[in-house]
Coordinates of C-alpha atoms in Angstrom, one line a residue:
Chain A
M1 CA -41.3 22.5 4.7
R2 CA -39.9 21.7 1.1
L3 CA -40.7 18.4 -0.7
R4 CA -37.0 18.0 -2.2
P5 CA -34.7 16.6 0.2
V6 CA -31.7 18.6 1.3
N7 CA -29.6 15.7 1.8
R8 CA -30.7 12.4 0.1
V9 CA -27.9 10.3 1.4
I10 CA -28.8 10.1 4.8
P11 CA -32.7 9.4 4.4
V12 CA -31.9 6.6 1.9
L13 CA -29.5 4.9 4.4
V14 CA -32.3 5.4 7.1
L15 CA -34.9 3.7 4.9
M16 CA -32.9 1.1 4.2
A17 CA -31.9 0.5 8.0
L18 CA -35.5 0.9 9.3
A19 CA -36.3 -1.9 6.3
L20 CA -33.7 -4.1 7.4
L21 CA -34.6 -3.9 10.9
W22 CA -38.4 -4.5 10.8
S23 CA -37.9 -7.1 8.0
L24 CA -34.8 -9.3 9.1
D25 CA -34.3 -11.2 12.3
F26 CA -32.5 -9.4 15.2
V27 CA -31.5 -12.0 17.2
S28 CA -31.9 -15.8 17.3
I29 CA -31.7 -18.0 20.9
Q30 CA -30.6 -21.4 21.2
A31 CA -31.2 -23.5 24.1
N32 CA -27.3 -25.3 23.7
R33 CA -24.6 -25.1 21.4
I34 CA -26.0 -28.0 19.1
V35 CA -29.8 -27.3 18.6
P36 CA -31.3 -25.1 15.9
G37 CA -32.1 -21.7 17.1
S38 CA -35.4 -19.7 17.1
S39 CA -35.3 -16.4 15.5
L40 CA -36.6 -13.1 16.8
G41 CA -37.6 -10.2 15.1
L42 CA -36.9 -6.5 16.5
V43 CA -40.2 -6.4 18.5
A44 CA -39.9 -9.7 20.0
A45 CA -36.3 -9.3 20.9
V46 CA -35.9 -6.0 22.4
G47 CA -39.9 -4.9 23.0
M48 CA -42.2 -2.5 21.4
R49 CA -40.8 0.4 23.6
W50 CA -37.1 0.0 22.7
A51 CA -38.0 -1.0 18.9
L52 CA -40.1 2.3 18.4
G53 CA -37.3 4.5 20.2
L54 CA -34.8 3.2 18.1
S55 CA -36.9 3.6 14.8
G56 CA -38.0 7.0 16.1
V57 CA -34.4 8.3 16.4
L58 CA -33.7 6.9 13.0
A59 CA -36.6 8.5 11.5
L60 CA -35.5 11.8 13.2
C61 CA -32.2 11.6 11.7
G62 CA -33.5 11.2 8.0
L63 CA -36.3 14.0 8.6
L64 CA -33.6 16.2 10.0
A65 CA -31.3 15.6 7.0
A66 CA -33.9 16.0 4.6
Y67 CA -36.3 18.7 5.4
V68 CA -34.2 21.2 7.7
R69 CA -32.6 24.0 5.1
R70 CA -29.5 23.6 6.6
P71 CA -29.1 20.2 8.3
P72 CA -28.0 20.3 11.8
Y73 CA -25.2 17.7 10.9
G74 CA -23.6 18.3 14.7
V75 CA -26.7 17.1 16.1
L76 CA -27.2 14.1 13.9
L77 CA -23.5 13.3 14.7
A78 CA -24.9 13.1 18.3
L79 CA -27.9 11.0 17.4
L80 CA -25.4 8.9 15.7
C81 CA -23.4 8.4 18.6
L82 CA -26.5 7.6 20.7
L83 CA -27.7 4.8 18.1
L84 CA -24.3 3.1 17.8
A85 CA -24.3 3.2 21.8
Q86 CA -27.6 1.4 22.2
L87 CA -26.1 -1.5 19.7
P88 CA -24.4 -3.5 22.9
L89 CA -27.0 -2.4 25.1
S90 CA -29.6 -3.7 23.2
L91 CA -27.8 -6.8 23.3
A92 CA -27.5 -7.0 27.1
W93 CA -31.4 -6.0 27.1
V94 CA -32.2 -9.2 25.1
G95 CA -30.0 -11.1 27.3
E96 CA -31.9 -9.8 30.3
Q97 CA -35.3 -10.2 28.7
H98 CA -34.9 -13.9 27.2
I99 CA -32.4 -15.7 29.3
T100 CA -33.5 -16.9 32.3
A101 CA -32.0 -19.1 35.0
E102 CA -33.2 -22.4 34.0
L103 CA -31.8 -21.9 30.5
A104 CA -28.2 -21.9 31.7
H105 CA -26.6 -23.0 28.7
A106 CA -29.1 -20.7 26.2
R107 CA -27.0 -18.6 23.8
V108 CA -28.3 -15.2 21.8
G109 CA -27.1 -15.6 18.4
I110 CA -26.6 -11.8 16.5
G111 CA -29.3 -11.8 13.6
A112 CA -29.1 -10.2 10.3
G113 CA -31.0 -7.3 11.3
F114 CA -28.4 -6.2 13.9
W115 CA -25.6 -7.0 11.5
G116 CA -27.5 -4.9 8.9
L117 CA -28.1 -1.8 11.2
L118 CA -24.4 -2.0 12.3
F119 CA -23.3 -1.7 8.7
L120 CA -25.8 1.0 7.9
L121 CA -24.6 3.0 11.1
G122 CA -21.2 2.7 9.6
L123 CA -22.0 4.3 6.4
L124 CA -24.1 7.0 7.8
S125 CA -21.0 7.7 10.0
I126 CA -18.8 7.9 6.9
E127 CA -21.4 10.2 5.2
L128 CA -21.5 12.3 8.3
Q129 CA -17.9 12.6 8.7
Q130 CA -17.7 13.8 5.3
R131 CA -20.4 16.8 5.8
V132 CA -19.1 17.9 9.4
R133 CA -15.5 17.9 8.3
L134 CA -14.7 15.9 11.2
H135 CA -11.3 15.0 11.3
R136 CA -10.2 11.3 10.4
A137 CA -8.9 11.0 14.4
G138 CA -12.6 11.9 15.4
L139 CA -14.0 9.0 13.7
L140 CA -11.2 6.7 14.9
G141 CA -12.4 8.1 18.5
I142 CA -15.9 7.2 18.0
G143 CA -15.0 3.8 16.7
L144 CA -12.9 3.2 19.8
G145 CA -15.5 4.7 22.3
L146 CA -18.0 1.8 21.0
L147 CA -15.6 -0.8 21.3
L148 CA -14.8 0.3 24.7
L149 CA -18.3 0.7 25.7
T150 CA -18.7 -2.9 24.3
L151 CA -16.1 -4.0 26.3
G152 CA -17.3 -2.5 29.5
V153 CA -20.8 -4.0 28.8
A154 CA -18.9 -7.6 28.4
H155 CA -16.8 -7.1 31.5
L156 CA -20.0 -6.3 33.7
G157 CA -21.5 -9.7 32.1
G158 CA -24.3 -7.9 30.3
L159 CA -22.9 -9.8 27.1
E160 CA -22.5 -13.1 29.0
P161 CA -25.5 -14.7 27.0
L162 CA -24.1 -14.2 23.8
A163 CA -23.1 -17.0 21.6
L164 CA -20.1 -15.1 20.4
M165 CA -19.2 -14.6 24.3
R166 CA -19.6 -18.0 25.3
E167 CA -17.4 -19.3 22.6
Y168 CA -14.8 -16.7 23.8
Q169 CA -15.3 -17.9 27.2
S170 CA -14.5 -21.3 26.5
R171 CA -11.3 -20.3 24.5
R172 CA -9.7 -17.5 26.5
Q173 CA -6.1 -18.8 26.3
Q174 CA -6.4 -19.7 22.5
F175 CA -8.1 -16.5 22.0
S176 CA -4.7 -14.5 23.7
S177 CA -2.2 -17.0 22.1
A178 CA -4.0 -16.3 18.6
L179 CA -4.0 -12.7 19.1
Y180 CA -0.3 -12.8 19.8
S181 CA 0.9 -14.9 17.1
H182 CA -1.1 -13.0 14.7
L183 CA 0.3 -9.7 15.8
G184 CA 3.6 -11.2 16.0
L185 CA 3.5 -12.7 12.6
V186 CA 2.2 -9.2 11.0
A187 CA 5.1 -7.0 12.9
A188 CA 7.9 -9.8 11.9
A189 CA 6.9 -9.5 8.3
V190 CA 6.5 -5.8 8.3
G191 CA 10.0 -5.1 10.2
V192 CA 12.0 -7.7 8.4
S193 CA 10.4 -6.4 4.7
L194 CA 11.0 -2.9 5.8
L195 CA 15.0 -3.8 6.6
L196 CA 15.0 -5.6 3.5
G197 CA 13.2 -3.2 1.5
A198 CA 15.2 -0.5 2.3
G199 CA 18.3 -2.5 1.6
L200 CA 17.1 -3.5 -2.0
A201 CA 15.4 0.1 -2.6
L202 CA 18.9 1.8 -1.8
L203 CA 21.0 -0.5 -4.4
I204 CA 17.9 -0.2 -7.1
N205 CA 19.1 3.7 -6.5
R206 CA 22.5 3.1 -6.8
F207 CA 22.4 0.5 -9.5
P208 CA 19.2 1.4 -11.8
A209 CA 20.1 -1.1 -14.1
I210 CA 18.8 -3.9 -11.8
Q211 CA 15.3 -2.0 -11.4
R212 CA 13.4 -3.8 -14.0
S213 CA 14.2 -7.4 -13.1
C214 CA 13.9 -6.6 -9.1
M215 CA 10.4 -5.1 -9.5
G216 CA 9.4 -7.6 -11.7
L217 CA 10.2 -10.4 -10.1
L218 CA 8.5 -9.0 -7.0
S219 CA 5.4 -8.1 -8.8
V220 CA 5.6 -11.7 -9.9
I221 CA 5.7 -13.0 -6.4
Q222 CA 2.7 -10.6 -5.5
T223 CA 0.3 -12.2 -8.3
I224 CA 0.9 -15.7 -6.9
P225 CA -2.1 -16.6 -4.6
S226 CA -1.4 -16.9 -0.9
L227 CA -2.7 -20.4 -0.7
A228 CA -0.3 -21.4 -3.7
L229 CA 2.8 -19.7 -2.2
F230 CA 2.5 -21.1 1.4
G231 CA 1.6 -24.3 -0.3
L232 CA 4.9 -24.2 -2.5
L233 CA 7.3 -23.5 0.6
I234 CA 6.4 -26.5 2.7
A235 CA 8.6 -29.0 0.8
P236 CA 11.5 -27.4 0.3
L237 CA 11.1 -26.2 4.0
S238 CA 10.6 -29.7 5.3
Y239 CA 13.7 -30.7 3.4
L240 CA 15.6 -28.2 4.6
S241 CA 14.8 -28.9 8.0
A242 CA 15.3 -32.6 7.6
Q243 CA 18.5 -32.0 6.4
F244 CA 19.8 -29.1 9.2
P245 CA 19.0 -30.1 12.5
L246 CA 20.0 -26.9 13.5
L247 CA 17.0 -25.3 11.8
Q248 CA 14.8 -28.1 13.3
Q249 CA 16.0 -26.7 16.8
F250 CA 14.5 -23.1 15.9
G251 CA 11.2 -24.8 14.9
V252 CA 11.7 -24.3 11.2
R253 CA 9.3 -27.0 10.0
G254 CA 7.4 -27.3 6.7
I255 CA 4.6 -26.2 8.2
G256 CA 4.1 -23.5 11.0
W257 CA 5.3 -20.0 11.2
A258 CA 8.8 -20.2 9.0
P259 CA 6.7 -21.0 5.4
A260 CA 4.2 -18.3 6.5
L261 CA 6.9 -15.6 7.5
L262 CA 8.9 -16.2 4.2
A263 CA 5.3 -16.0 2.4
L264 CA 4.8 -12.8 4.4
I265 CA 8.1 -11.0 3.9
A266 CA 7.8 -12.1 0.3
Y267 CA 4.9 -10.3 -0.6
S268 CA 5.5 -7.6 1.6
L269 CA 8.6 -6.4 -0.4
L270 CA 7.1 -4.8 -3.4
P271 CA 5.1 -2.2 -1.6
I272 CA 7.9 -1.5 0.4
V273 CA 10.5 -1.4 -2.1
R274 CA 8.2 0.6 -4.5
N275 CA 7.2 3.0 -1.9
I276 CA 10.7 3.7 -0.5
G277 CA 12.1 4.0 -4.4
V278 CA 9.3 6.4 -5.0
A279 CA 9.7 8.4 -1.8
L280 CA 13.6 8.7 -2.3
Q281 CA 13.1 9.7 -5.7
A282 CA 10.5 12.2 -5.2
V283 CA 12.4 14.8 -3.4
E284 CA 13.3 17.4 -6.0
P285 CA 16.9 17.9 -6.8
S286 CA 16.6 21.8 -6.0
V287 CA 15.8 21.0 -2.5
I288 CA 18.9 18.9 -2.3
D289 CA 20.9 21.5 -4.0
A290 CA 19.7 24.2 -1.6
A291 CA 20.7 21.9 1.6
H292 CA 23.9 21.1 0.2
G293 CA 24.2 25.1 -0.6
M294 CA 23.4 25.7 2.9
G295 CA 26.2 24.0 4.0
M296 CA 24.8 20.6 5.0
S297 CA 27.0 17.4 5.1
P298 CA 25.4 14.4 3.1
R299 CA 24.5 12.7 6.4
Q300 CA 22.7 15.8 7.5
V301 CA 20.9 16.0 3.9
F302 CA 19.9 12.6 4.3
F303 CA 18.4 12.8 7.7
Q304 CA 17.0 16.3 7.9
V305 CA 16.1 16.8 4.2
R306 CA 15.6 13.5 2.5
L307 CA 14.1 11.5 5.2
P308 CA 11.4 13.8 6.5
L309 CA 10.4 14.5 3.0
A310 CA 9.9 10.9 2.2
L311 CA 8.3 9.5 5.3
P312 CA 4.7 10.0 4.6
V313 CA 5.1 8.0 1.2
I314 CA 7.1 5.0 3.3
I315 CA 4.6 5.1 5.8
E316 CA 1.8 4.6 3.2
G317 CA 3.9 1.5 2.3
V318 CA 4.2 0.4 5.6
R319 CA 0.1 0.9 5.8
V320 CA -0.6 -1.1 2.7
T321 CA 1.7 -4.1 3.7
T322 CA 0.6 -4.3 7.3
L323 CA -3.2 -4.4 5.9
Q324 CA -2.0 -7.0 3.5
A325 CA -0.1 -8.9 6.4
I326 CA -3.1 -8.8 8.3
G327 CA -5.2 -10.7 5.8
L328 CA -2.5 -13.3 4.7
T329 CA -1.8 -14.1 8.2
A330 CA -5.5 -15.6 8.6
V331 CA -4.6 -17.6 5.5
A332 CA -1.6 -18.9 7.1
A333 CA -3.6 -20.7 9.7
L334 CA -4.1 -23.3 7.3
I335 CA -0.6 -24.0 7.4
G336 CA -0.8 -24.4 10.9
A337 CA 0.7 -20.6 11.7
G338 CA -1.8 -20.1 14.1
G339 CA -3.5 -16.4 14.5
F340 CA -7.2 -15.7 14.4
G341 CA -7.4 -17.6 11.0
T342 CA -7.4 -20.7 13.3
F343 CA -10.9 -19.8 14.7
I344 CA -12.1 -19.1 11.3
F345 CA -10.9 -22.6 9.8
Q346 CA -12.0 -24.5 12.7
G347 CA -15.3 -22.5 12.9
L348 CA -15.7 -23.6 8.8
G349 CA -14.9 -27.2 9.9
Q350 CA -17.3 -27.8 12.7
A351 CA -19.7 -25.4 11.0
A352 CA -19.8 -23.0 14.1
M353 CA -20.9 -19.8 12.9
D354 CA -20.0 -18.3 15.9
L355 CA -16.5 -19.3 16.1
I356 CA -16.3 -18.2 12.2
V357 CA -17.2 -14.6 13.6
L358 CA -14.8 -15.0 17.0
G359 CA -11.9 -15.4 14.0
A360 CA -13.2 -12.7 11.7
L361 CA -14.3 -9.8 13.8
P362 CA -10.8 -9.3 15.5
I363 CA -9.3 -9.5 12.0
L364 CA -11.7 -6.7 10.8
L365 CA -10.7 -4.8 13.8
M366 CA -6.9 -5.1 13.5
A367 CA -7.2 -3.9 9.8
L368 CA -9.3 -1.0 10.4
L369 CA -7.4 -0.1 13.5
A370 CA -4.0 -0.2 11.6
D371 CA -5.3 1.7 8.6
S372 CA -6.6 4.5 10.8
L373 CA -3.2 4.8 12.5
F374 CA -1.0 4.5 9.6
S375 CA -3.2 7.2 7.3
L376 CA -3.3 9.5 10.7
L377 CA 0.6 9.2 11.0
A378 CA 1.1 9.6 7.5
A379 CA -0.9 12.8 7.3
H380 CA 0.8 13.9 10.5
Y381 CA 3.9 13.9 8.6
R382 CA 2.8 15.1 5.5
G383 CA 1.6 18.3 7.7
V384 CA -1.9 18.2 6.1
P385 CA -5.3 16.8 7.6
A386 CA -6.2 13.2 6.5
P387 CA -8.7 13.0 3.7
Chain B
M1 CA 1.4 -9.2 -38.1
T2 CA 5.0 -7.5 -37.1
A3 CA 7.5 -8.9 -35.0
S4 CA 6.5 -6.5 -32.0
H5 CA 3.2 -7.4 -32.4
W6 CA 3.6 -11.2 -31.3
Q7 CA 6.5 -10.0 -28.8
G8 CA 3.7 -8.5 -26.6
W9 CA 2.0 -12.2 -26.6
R10 CA 5.3 -13.8 -25.5
W11 CA 4.8 -13.9 -21.7
P12 CA 0.8 -14.6 -21.7
L13 CA 1.5 -17.5 -24.4
L14 CA 4.4 -19.1 -22.1
W15 CA 2.5 -19.2 -19.0
L16 CA -0.8 -20.4 -20.8
G17 CA 1.4 -23.1 -22.3
L18 CA 2.8 -24.0 -18.9
L19 CA -0.5 -23.9 -17.3
L20 CA -2.0 -26.3 -19.8
A21 CA 1.0 -28.7 -19.7
A22 CA 0.7 -28.9 -16.0
T23 CA -3.1 -29.3 -16.0
F24 CA -2.6 -32.5 -18.2
G25 CA 1.0 -33.6 -17.6
L26 CA 0.9 -33.4 -13.8
P27 CA -0.8 -37.0 -13.6
Q28 CA 2.0 -38.4 -15.5
L29 CA 4.8 -37.3 -13.2
E30 CA 4.1 -39.7 -10.8
A31 CA 7.6 -40.7 -10.2
G32 CA 8.5 -37.6 -9.5
F33 CA 6.0 -36.6 -6.7
R34 CA 6.6 -39.7 -5.3
A35 CA 10.2 -38.8 -4.1
I36 CA 8.2 -35.7 -2.4
E37 CA 6.0 -37.9 -0.6
P38 CA 7.5 -41.6 -0.5
G39 CA 5.1 -43.0 2.2
A40 CA 1.8 -41.9 0.7
R41 CA -0.6 -44.2 -0.8
A42 CA -1.4 -41.9 -3.9
V43 CA 0.6 -39.2 -5.0
I44 CA -1.5 -37.8 -7.5
Y45 CA -4.6 -36.0 -6.7
S46 CA -7.3 -38.0 -8.2
Q47 CA -10.7 -36.8 -6.5
A48 CA -11.6 -34.6 -9.7
S49 CA -9.4 -34.0 -12.5
F50 CA -7.3 -31.0 -12.8
S51 CA -9.0 -29.8 -15.9
G52 CA -12.2 -29.8 -14.3
L53 CA -11.2 -28.1 -11.3
L54 CA -9.3 -25.4 -13.5
V55 CA -12.6 -24.8 -15.5
K56 CA -14.7 -24.4 -12.2
H57 CA -12.2 -22.2 -11.1
L58 CA -12.1 -19.9 -14.0
L59 CA -15.9 -20.1 -14.4
L60 CA -16.3 -18.8 -10.6
V61 CA -13.6 -16.1 -11.0
A62 CA -15.1 -15.3 -14.5
A63 CA -18.6 -14.8 -13.1
A64 CA -17.6 -12.8 -10.1
A65 CA -15.6 -10.4 -12.5
C66 CA -18.6 -9.8 -14.8
A67 CA -20.8 -9.0 -11.6
A68 CA -18.2 -6.9 -10.0
V69 CA -17.7 -4.6 -13.5
A70 CA -21.1 -4.2 -14.1
L71 CA -21.7 -3.1 -10.6
G72 CA -18.6 -1.2 -10.0
V73 CA -18.7 0.4 -13.4
G74 CA -22.4 0.9 -12.9
T75 CA -22.2 2.5 -9.7
A76 CA -19.3 4.9 -10.6
I77 CA -21.4 6.0 -13.9
M78 CA -24.5 6.7 -11.6
V79 CA -22.6 8.7 -9.0
S80 CA -20.8 10.9 -11.6
R81 CA -24.1 11.8 -13.0
P82 CA -25.5 15.2 -11.9
W83 CA -28.7 13.3 -10.4
G84 CA -26.4 11.0 -8.3
R85 CA -23.6 13.2 -7.3
D86 CA -24.8 13.6 -3.7
F87 CA -23.8 9.8 -3.2
L88 CA -20.1 10.3 -4.6
P89 CA -18.4 11.0 -1.4
L90 CA -20.3 8.0 0.2
A91 CA -19.3 5.6 -2.7
S92 CA -15.5 6.8 -2.8
Q93 CA -15.3 6.5 1.0
V94 CA -16.4 3.1 0.9
A95 CA -14.6 1.9 -2.2
S96 CA -11.3 2.7 -0.2
I97 CA -12.5 1.6 3.4
G98 CA -13.7 -1.4 2.2
Q99 CA -10.4 -2.7 0.6
T100 CA -8.9 -2.5 4.3
F101 CA -10.9 -5.6 5.2
P102 CA -9.0 -8.7 4.1
P103 CA -10.7 -10.9 1.5
V104 CA -10.8 -14.0 3.7
A105 CA -12.6 -12.2 6.5
V106 CA -15.3 -11.1 3.9
L107 CA -15.1 -14.9 2.4
A108 CA -15.5 -16.3 6.1
L109 CA -18.5 -14.2 7.1
A110 CA -20.4 -15.0 4.0
V111 CA -20.8 -18.5 5.6
P112 CA -22.9 -17.3 8.5
A113 CA -24.9 -15.1 6.3
L114 CA -25.6 -17.7 3.2
G115 CA -24.3 -21.0 4.3
F116 CA -21.6 -23.2 2.5
G117 CA -21.3 -24.0 -1.3
V118 CA -20.5 -22.0 -4.3
L119 CA -22.8 -19.1 -3.7
P120 CA -21.2 -17.5 -0.8
T121 CA -17.9 -18.0 -2.4
L122 CA -19.5 -16.1 -5.4
F123 CA -20.8 -13.4 -3.3
A124 CA -17.8 -12.9 -1.3
L125 CA -16.3 -12.6 -4.7
V126 CA -18.1 -10.2 -6.0
L127 CA -18.6 -8.0 -3.1
Y128 CA -14.9 -7.6 -2.3
G129 CA -14.1 -7.6 -6.3
V130 CA -16.5 -4.4 -6.6
L131 CA -14.3 -2.4 -4.5
P132 CA -11.1 -1.9 -6.7
I133 CA -13.1 -1.5 -9.9
L134 CA -15.5 1.1 -8.2
R135 CA -12.6 3.1 -7.0
N136 CA -10.7 3.1 -10.3
S137 CA -13.7 4.0 -12.4
L138 CA -14.2 7.1 -10.4
A139 CA -10.8 7.9 -10.5
G140 CA -11.1 7.3 -14.2
L141 CA -14.3 8.9 -14.7
H142 CA -13.2 11.9 -12.5
G143 CA -9.8 12.4 -14.2
I144 CA -11.1 13.3 -17.7
A145 CA -10.4 17.3 -18.2
P146 CA -13.4 19.3 -18.1
A147 CA -12.5 20.8 -21.1
V148 CA -12.8 17.5 -23.2
L149 CA -16.5 16.9 -21.9
E150 CA -17.1 20.6 -22.5
A151 CA -15.9 20.2 -26.3
A152 CA -18.1 16.9 -26.6
R153 CA -21.4 18.5 -25.4
G154 CA -20.4 21.6 -27.5
M155 CA -20.3 19.4 -30.6
G156 CA -24.2 18.5 -30.0
M157 CA -23.5 15.1 -28.3
S158 CA -26.4 13.7 -26.1
P159 CA -25.2 12.7 -22.2
W160 CA -25.2 9.2 -23.4
Q161 CA -23.1 9.7 -26.4
V162 CA -20.6 11.8 -24.1
L163 CA -20.8 9.0 -21.7
W164 CA -20.2 5.9 -24.2
Q165 CA -17.9 7.8 -26.9
V166 CA -15.8 10.2 -24.5
E167 CA -16.0 9.1 -21.0
L168 CA -15.7 5.5 -20.7
P169 CA -13.3 5.2 -23.7
L170 CA -11.0 7.6 -22.0
A171 CA -11.3 6.1 -18.6
S172 CA -10.8 2.4 -19.9
A173 CA -7.2 2.0 -19.1
V174 CA -7.8 2.9 -15.5
I175 CA -11.1 0.7 -15.2
V176 CA -9.2 -2.5 -16.8
A177 CA -6.3 -1.6 -14.3
G178 CA -8.9 -2.0 -11.5
S179 CA -10.1 -5.2 -13.2
R180 CA -6.7 -6.6 -12.9
T181 CA -6.4 -5.7 -9.2
S182 CA -10.1 -7.2 -8.5
V183 CA -9.2 -10.7 -10.7
T184 CA -5.9 -11.3 -9.0
I185 CA -7.3 -11.1 -5.5
N186 CA -10.3 -13.3 -6.5
I187 CA -8.2 -15.9 -8.2
A188 CA -6.7 -16.4 -4.6
T189 CA -9.6 -15.7 -2.6
A190 CA -11.5 -18.5 -4.9
A191 CA -8.7 -20.7 -4.1
I192 CA -9.6 -20.3 -0.4
G193 CA -13.3 -21.0 -1.2
S194 CA -12.2 -24.7 -1.1
T195 CA -12.5 -24.5 2.7
I196 CA -16.3 -23.3 2.5
G197 CA -17.6 -25.8 0.2
A198 CA -16.7 -24.4 -3.8
S199 CA -14.8 -26.8 -5.8
T200 CA -11.9 -24.9 -7.1
L201 CA -7.8 -25.4 -7.8
G202 CA -7.8 -24.8 -3.8
D203 CA -9.1 -28.6 -3.4
P204 CA -5.8 -30.4 -3.9
I205 CA -3.8 -27.9 -1.3
I206 CA -6.6 -28.2 1.4
S207 CA -6.9 -32.1 0.7
G208 CA -3.2 -32.2 1.2
L209 CA -3.0 -30.0 4.2
V210 CA -5.7 -32.1 6.0
N211 CA -4.0 -35.5 5.0
G212 CA -0.6 -34.5 5.4
N213 CA 0.6 -35.1 1.7
S214 CA 2.6 -32.5 0.4
A215 CA 2.5 -34.0 -3.3
Y216 CA -1.3 -32.9 -3.5
V217 CA -0.3 -29.4 -2.1
V218 CA 2.4 -28.9 -4.5
Q219 CA -0.1 -30.0 -7.4
G220 CA -2.6 -27.4 -6.6
A221 CA -0.3 -24.5 -5.9
L222 CA 1.5 -25.0 -9.2
L223 CA -1.7 -24.8 -10.8
I224 CA -3.1 -21.8 -9.3
G225 CA 0.3 -19.8 -9.5
L226 CA 0.2 -20.7 -13.3
L227 CA -3.2 -19.7 -13.6
A228 CA -2.5 -16.4 -11.7
L229 CA 0.2 -15.4 -14.0
T230 CA -1.6 -16.4 -17.0
V231 CA -4.3 -14.4 -16.4
D232 CA -2.4 -11.6 -15.1
S233 CA -0.1 -11.1 -18.1
L234 CA -3.1 -11.5 -20.3
F235 CA -4.3 -8.3 -18.8
E236 CA -1.0 -6.3 -18.9
R237 CA -1.3 -7.3 -22.6
V238 CA -4.7 -5.9 -22.8
Q239 CA -3.5 -2.7 -20.8
N240 CA -0.6 -1.9 -23.2
R241 CA -3.0 -1.8 -26.3
L242 CA -5.6 0.5 -24.5
P243 CA -5.4 4.3 -25.1
G244 CA -4.1 6.9 -22.7
P245 CA -1.6 6.5 -19.8
A246 CA -1.9 2.6 -19.7
A247 CA -0.3 0.9 -16.7
V248 CA -1.6 3.6 -14.3
A249 CA -1.8 1.7 -11.4
L250 CA -4.2 3.0 -8.7
G251 CA -5.0 -0.3 -7.1

């Protein structure tokens, strides 16, 4: 055994996880939605055996990484999956242990210790992914597996006592309509701005003189904070809708989806136009020459040479735009556009912490999923594995 | 002072002038706002003065920016030294994956962790603001040609001198670009901080949305927009004066 650790990152993360687990509250238990809850530490929440087992596996990871000459990163990855899988199970176990029949309305709140563990396991998986050179899709697979396991446990009723689940249960309808309106707004904004942006990029390509002013205007828009742009659109749109009854019939009003969609499109144009412009110019003239030389028609050159070469850069633009739109749609809930932001701002208004989390978690998940999917897609077209 | 020297200040000065004019002039435009909201009892936001809100907004963003620069650049320096290099892959991945999270979600999740008020807003601003700075600092420090560092060491410079006199100056343009991204995002996020109890220029907007008074919304939105444009144009001015490939947008 050597004293100087082979890998220092994993032991540091493990030590931090252990410190958080044993010092912070793992869960809190409330008798009902109103009364303040009582906090439980790790041992009180899941029992001594579970606590020691969990800490033991964590410590094993740290020791293997630090003191085996060529750390068995595959084994570590397997242990990490085990640690991730026990997360939803531990919550179900807490419910089993502490929520008895006479406490029908009792709810289990997730504590800082649990979130801390989740965060550090996330960091561990990023570190391990790079050590085992796991494809990015592998990481996505592990994440999806964890999500499915959690949904499975929830489906079987194991997570019923969770405060988060109780908030969800009383808002099933609103949750699915929030999901649809959030996704709908993001898809509409990205779709429309992709069409508009392609047109604008081609226009700029044809008339380079307008490039400076166009890009300047778009970046000024990008600089304006979302809350301000949403706010500035309310007055003109309500004026228009008052003047033209036809607009009113389509639901165009000062608040709601109309100003939200307009602002989202305005924000989306800059990354889209910039990336399409870069993509179209980045194809080397010699390649185009060669294609012409092979007897390709201009149409063939565009669809068979320019577009495939430009696609990864365009997809990167769509990725940035989508992530931006997911976040901005959350803010748009303030002007009545729906989406998961509604839960966040309702929760903030009622000081209902679980409701805030119910709104924020799906937004984070959507962002992570969109990021992974578009990164994989871009890597696929680029023909090299994602970083 | 040449003419071209002043030319660079044209936009920052224009936006700043408009911002100050709006801050002190909006309350005088009562008749104009009456046209937007004829039925309302009051059409000028008066729970707090615009100048007070502007100062609070700026202080919040400035405090977050200072902390984020210290944290981001500090971390980038640490993980690019020989003794901290083990942590480099993790730091660069966290900087890029962290930026996929929307700032508003980070702000919202600060409330269950820290409660309402200025502190959780500041925490969220720092946490999110660090990421672009960290990412650009890593890129800037990494982008220096090894031959340059070799030459500096060959001249007998100590590691500290190499860092202060060679690495940081060469990386400064990219670091400032990251700070610009960070501050732009934070001005917007601080405005939303009104919903979690921080007093900023978002207050008139939120109050206007809650009470259905578009005049308040327009006042807040104008001021925030002008503030963002002022600060951004100042950053552009600073960036143009830095050495090396200025305006490298890595954000």
